[in-house]
PDB file of C-alpha atoms in Angstrom:
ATOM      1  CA  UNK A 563       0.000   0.000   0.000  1.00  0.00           C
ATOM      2  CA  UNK A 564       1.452   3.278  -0.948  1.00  0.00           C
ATOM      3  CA  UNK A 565       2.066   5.800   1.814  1.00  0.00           C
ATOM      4  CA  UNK A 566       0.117   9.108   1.170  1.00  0.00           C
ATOM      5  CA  UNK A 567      -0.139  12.407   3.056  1.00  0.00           C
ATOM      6  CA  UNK A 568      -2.115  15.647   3.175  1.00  0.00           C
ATOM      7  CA  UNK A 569      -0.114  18.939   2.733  1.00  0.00           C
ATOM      8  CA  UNK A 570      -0.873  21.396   5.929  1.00  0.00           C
ATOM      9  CA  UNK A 571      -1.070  24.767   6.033  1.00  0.00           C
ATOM     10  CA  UNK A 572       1.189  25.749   9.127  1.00  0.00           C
ATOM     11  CA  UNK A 573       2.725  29.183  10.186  1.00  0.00           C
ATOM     12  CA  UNK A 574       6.379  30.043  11.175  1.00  0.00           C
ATOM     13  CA  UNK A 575       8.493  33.035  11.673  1.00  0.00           C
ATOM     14  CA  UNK A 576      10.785  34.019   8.991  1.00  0.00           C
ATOM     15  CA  UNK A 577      13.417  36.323   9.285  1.00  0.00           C
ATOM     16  CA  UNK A 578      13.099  39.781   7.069  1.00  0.00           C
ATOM     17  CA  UNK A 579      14.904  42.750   6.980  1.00  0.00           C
ATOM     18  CA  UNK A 580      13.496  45.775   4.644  1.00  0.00           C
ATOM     19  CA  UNK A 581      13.472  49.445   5.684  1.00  0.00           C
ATOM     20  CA  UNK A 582      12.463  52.167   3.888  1.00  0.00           C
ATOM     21  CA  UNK A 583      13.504  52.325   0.079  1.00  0.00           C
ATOM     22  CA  UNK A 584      14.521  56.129  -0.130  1.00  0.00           C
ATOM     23  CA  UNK A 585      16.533  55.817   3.141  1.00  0.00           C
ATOM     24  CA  UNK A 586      17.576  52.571   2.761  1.00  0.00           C
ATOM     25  CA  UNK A 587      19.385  53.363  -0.157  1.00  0.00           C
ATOM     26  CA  UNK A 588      21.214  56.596   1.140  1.00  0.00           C
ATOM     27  CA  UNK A 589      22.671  54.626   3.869  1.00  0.00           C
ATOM     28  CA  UNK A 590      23.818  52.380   1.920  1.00  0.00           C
ATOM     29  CA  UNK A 591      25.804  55.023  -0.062  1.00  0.00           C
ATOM     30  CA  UNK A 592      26.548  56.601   2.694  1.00  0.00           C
ATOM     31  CA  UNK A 593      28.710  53.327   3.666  1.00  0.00           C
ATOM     32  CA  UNK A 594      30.113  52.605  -0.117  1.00  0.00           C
ATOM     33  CA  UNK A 595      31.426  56.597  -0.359  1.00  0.00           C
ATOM     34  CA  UNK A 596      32.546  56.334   3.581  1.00  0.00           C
ATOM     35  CA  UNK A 597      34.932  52.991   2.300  1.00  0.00           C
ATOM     36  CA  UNK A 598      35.655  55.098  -1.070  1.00  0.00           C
ATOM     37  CA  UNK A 599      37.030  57.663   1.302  1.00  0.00           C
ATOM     38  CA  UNK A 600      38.667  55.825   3.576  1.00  0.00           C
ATOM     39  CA  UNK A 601      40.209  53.374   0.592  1.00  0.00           C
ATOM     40  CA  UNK A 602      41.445  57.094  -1.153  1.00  0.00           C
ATOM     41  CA  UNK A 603      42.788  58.640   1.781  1.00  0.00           C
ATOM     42  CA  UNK A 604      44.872  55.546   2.660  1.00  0.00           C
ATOM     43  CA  UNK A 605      46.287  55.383  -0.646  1.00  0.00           C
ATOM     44  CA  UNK A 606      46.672  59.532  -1.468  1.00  0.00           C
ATOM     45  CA  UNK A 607      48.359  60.003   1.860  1.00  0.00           C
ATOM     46  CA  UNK A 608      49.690  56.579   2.588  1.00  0.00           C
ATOM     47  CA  UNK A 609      50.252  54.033   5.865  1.00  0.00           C
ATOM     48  CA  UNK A 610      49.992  57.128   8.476  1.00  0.00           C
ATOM     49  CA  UNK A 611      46.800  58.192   7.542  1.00  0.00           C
ATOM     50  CA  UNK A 612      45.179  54.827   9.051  1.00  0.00           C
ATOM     51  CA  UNK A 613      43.533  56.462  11.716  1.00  0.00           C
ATOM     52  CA  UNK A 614      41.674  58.912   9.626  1.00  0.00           C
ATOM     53  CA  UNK A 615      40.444  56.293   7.279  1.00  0.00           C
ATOM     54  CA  UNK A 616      39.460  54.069  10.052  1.00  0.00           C
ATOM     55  CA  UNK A 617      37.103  56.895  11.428  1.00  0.00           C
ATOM     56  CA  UNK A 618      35.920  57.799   8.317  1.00  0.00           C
ATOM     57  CA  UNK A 619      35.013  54.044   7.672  1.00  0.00           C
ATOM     58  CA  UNK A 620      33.607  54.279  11.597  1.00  0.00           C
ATOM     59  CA  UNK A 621      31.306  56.885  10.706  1.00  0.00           C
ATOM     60  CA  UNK A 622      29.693  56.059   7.315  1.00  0.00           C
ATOM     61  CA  UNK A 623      28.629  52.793   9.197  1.00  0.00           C
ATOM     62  CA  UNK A 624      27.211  54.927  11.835  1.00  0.00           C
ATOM     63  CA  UNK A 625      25.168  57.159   9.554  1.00  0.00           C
ATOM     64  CA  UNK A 626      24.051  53.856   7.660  1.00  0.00           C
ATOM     65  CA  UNK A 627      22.868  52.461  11.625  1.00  0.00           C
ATOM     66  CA  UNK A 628      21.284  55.954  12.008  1.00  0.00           C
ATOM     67  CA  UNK A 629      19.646  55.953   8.552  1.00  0.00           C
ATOM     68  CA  UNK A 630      18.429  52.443   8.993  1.00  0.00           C
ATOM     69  CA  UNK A 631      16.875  53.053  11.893  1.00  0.00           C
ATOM     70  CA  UNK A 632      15.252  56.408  10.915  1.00  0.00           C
ATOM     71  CA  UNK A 633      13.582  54.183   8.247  1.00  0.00           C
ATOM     72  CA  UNK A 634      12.272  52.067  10.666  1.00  0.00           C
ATOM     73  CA  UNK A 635      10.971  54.681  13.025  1.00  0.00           C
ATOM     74  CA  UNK A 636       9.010  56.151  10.219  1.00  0.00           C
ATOM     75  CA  UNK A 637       7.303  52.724   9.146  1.00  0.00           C
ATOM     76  CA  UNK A 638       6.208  51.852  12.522  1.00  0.00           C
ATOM     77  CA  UNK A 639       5.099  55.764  12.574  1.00  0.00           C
ATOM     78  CA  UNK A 640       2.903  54.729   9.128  1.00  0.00           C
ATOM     79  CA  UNK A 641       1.858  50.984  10.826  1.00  0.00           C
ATOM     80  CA  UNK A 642       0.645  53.008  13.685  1.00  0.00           C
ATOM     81  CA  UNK A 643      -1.573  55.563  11.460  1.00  0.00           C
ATOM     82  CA  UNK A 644      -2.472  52.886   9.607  1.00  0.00           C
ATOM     83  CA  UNK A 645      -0.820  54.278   6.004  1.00  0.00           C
ATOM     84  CA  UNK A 646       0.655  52.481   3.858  1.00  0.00           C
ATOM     85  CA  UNK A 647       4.312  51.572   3.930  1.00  0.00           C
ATOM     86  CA  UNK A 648       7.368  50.146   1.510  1.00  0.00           C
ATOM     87  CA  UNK A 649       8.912  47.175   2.304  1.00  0.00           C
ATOM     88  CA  UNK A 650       8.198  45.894   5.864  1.00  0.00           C
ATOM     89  CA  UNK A 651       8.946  46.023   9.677  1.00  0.00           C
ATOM     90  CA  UNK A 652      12.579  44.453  10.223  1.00  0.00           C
ATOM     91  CA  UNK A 653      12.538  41.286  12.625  1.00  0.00           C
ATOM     92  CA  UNK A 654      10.226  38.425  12.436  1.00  0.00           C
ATOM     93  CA  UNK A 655       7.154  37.688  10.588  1.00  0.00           C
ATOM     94  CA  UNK A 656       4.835  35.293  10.544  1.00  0.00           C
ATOM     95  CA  UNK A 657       4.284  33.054   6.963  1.00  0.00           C
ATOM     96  CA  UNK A 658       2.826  30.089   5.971  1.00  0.00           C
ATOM     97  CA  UNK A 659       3.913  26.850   5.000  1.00  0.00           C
ATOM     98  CA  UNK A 660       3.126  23.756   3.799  1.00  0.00           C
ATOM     99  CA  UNK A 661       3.814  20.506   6.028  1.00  0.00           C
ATOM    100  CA  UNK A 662       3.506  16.918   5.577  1.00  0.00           C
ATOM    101  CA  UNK A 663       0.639  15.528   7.473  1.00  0.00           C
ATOM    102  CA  UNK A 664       2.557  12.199   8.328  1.00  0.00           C
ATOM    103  CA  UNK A 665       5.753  13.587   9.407  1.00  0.00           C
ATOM    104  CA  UNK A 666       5.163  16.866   9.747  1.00  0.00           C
ATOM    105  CA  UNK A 667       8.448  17.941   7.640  1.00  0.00           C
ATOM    106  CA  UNK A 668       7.897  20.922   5.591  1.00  0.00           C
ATOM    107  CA  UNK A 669       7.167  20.316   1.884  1.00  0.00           C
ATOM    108  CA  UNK A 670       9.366  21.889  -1.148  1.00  0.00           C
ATOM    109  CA  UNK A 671       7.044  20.320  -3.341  1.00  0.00           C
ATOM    110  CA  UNK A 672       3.237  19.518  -4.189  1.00  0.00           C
ATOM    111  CA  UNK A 673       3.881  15.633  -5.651  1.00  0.00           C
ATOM    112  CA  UNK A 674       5.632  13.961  -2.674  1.00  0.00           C
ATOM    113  CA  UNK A 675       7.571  14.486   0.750  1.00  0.00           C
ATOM    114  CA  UNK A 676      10.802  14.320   0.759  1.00  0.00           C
ATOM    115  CA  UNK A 677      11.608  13.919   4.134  1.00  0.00           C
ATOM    116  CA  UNK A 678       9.358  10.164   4.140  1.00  0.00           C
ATOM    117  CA  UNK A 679       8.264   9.719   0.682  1.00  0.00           C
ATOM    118  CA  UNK A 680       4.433  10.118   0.936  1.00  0.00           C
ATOM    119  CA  UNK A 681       2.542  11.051  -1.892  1.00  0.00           C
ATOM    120  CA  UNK A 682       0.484  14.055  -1.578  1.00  0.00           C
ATOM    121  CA  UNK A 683      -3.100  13.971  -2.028  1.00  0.00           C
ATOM    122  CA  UNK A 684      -4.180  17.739  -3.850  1.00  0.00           C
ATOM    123  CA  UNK A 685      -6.732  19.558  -2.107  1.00  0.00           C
ATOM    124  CA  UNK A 686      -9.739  18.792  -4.536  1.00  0.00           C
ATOM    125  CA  UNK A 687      -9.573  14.775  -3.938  1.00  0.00           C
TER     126      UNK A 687
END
């Protein structure tokens, strides 16, 4: 007899990280001209200018922690008025998956499980 399952919706926390687009994207050049800087200054003035090209590389990723999380106050601002937003709240979210209803392994596809072989049986049977 062959072994068949059910696929199950189930919900997990997944891992995101998306701020702002506008700001998002001027910290990030904030942190590729702060190691441009820091790259040209060290080879302009040379092996004794390591200090100043270590705090300029210090403080472009500061702005891009300070940008980031300027984005981040402003969407939970929006979340709180209830506006719309781009992208989504850093941290964890909630999304569904599918599961096997034998072994309870999640699926990665709709024909069998791969964790114990079942075939799945489609919704509409």
């Amino acid at each position: 007899m062959e072994l068949t399952a059910h696929s199950i919706p189930k919900r997990r926390q997944a891992k995101s990280l998306a701020l702002e687009s506008l700001i998002s994207t001027v910290a990030i050049l904030s942190v590729l001209f702060g190691v441009l800087a820091a790259v040209a200054v060290l080879i302009v003035v040379g092996f004794p200018a390591i200090a100043t090209s270590l705090s300029i590389l210090v403080g472009s990723l500061l702005n891009w922690l300070f940008f980031q999380s300027l984005s981040e106050i402003i969407r939970l601002l929006k979340k709180i008025a209830k506006i719309d937003y781009a992208g989504s709240i850093s941290g964890n979210h909630m999304e569904m998956v599918l599961t096997c209803s034998h072994c309870d392994a999640t699926l990665r596809n709709d024909v069998y499980c791969d964790q114990c072989g079942a075939r799945l049986i489609p919704p509409s049977e």
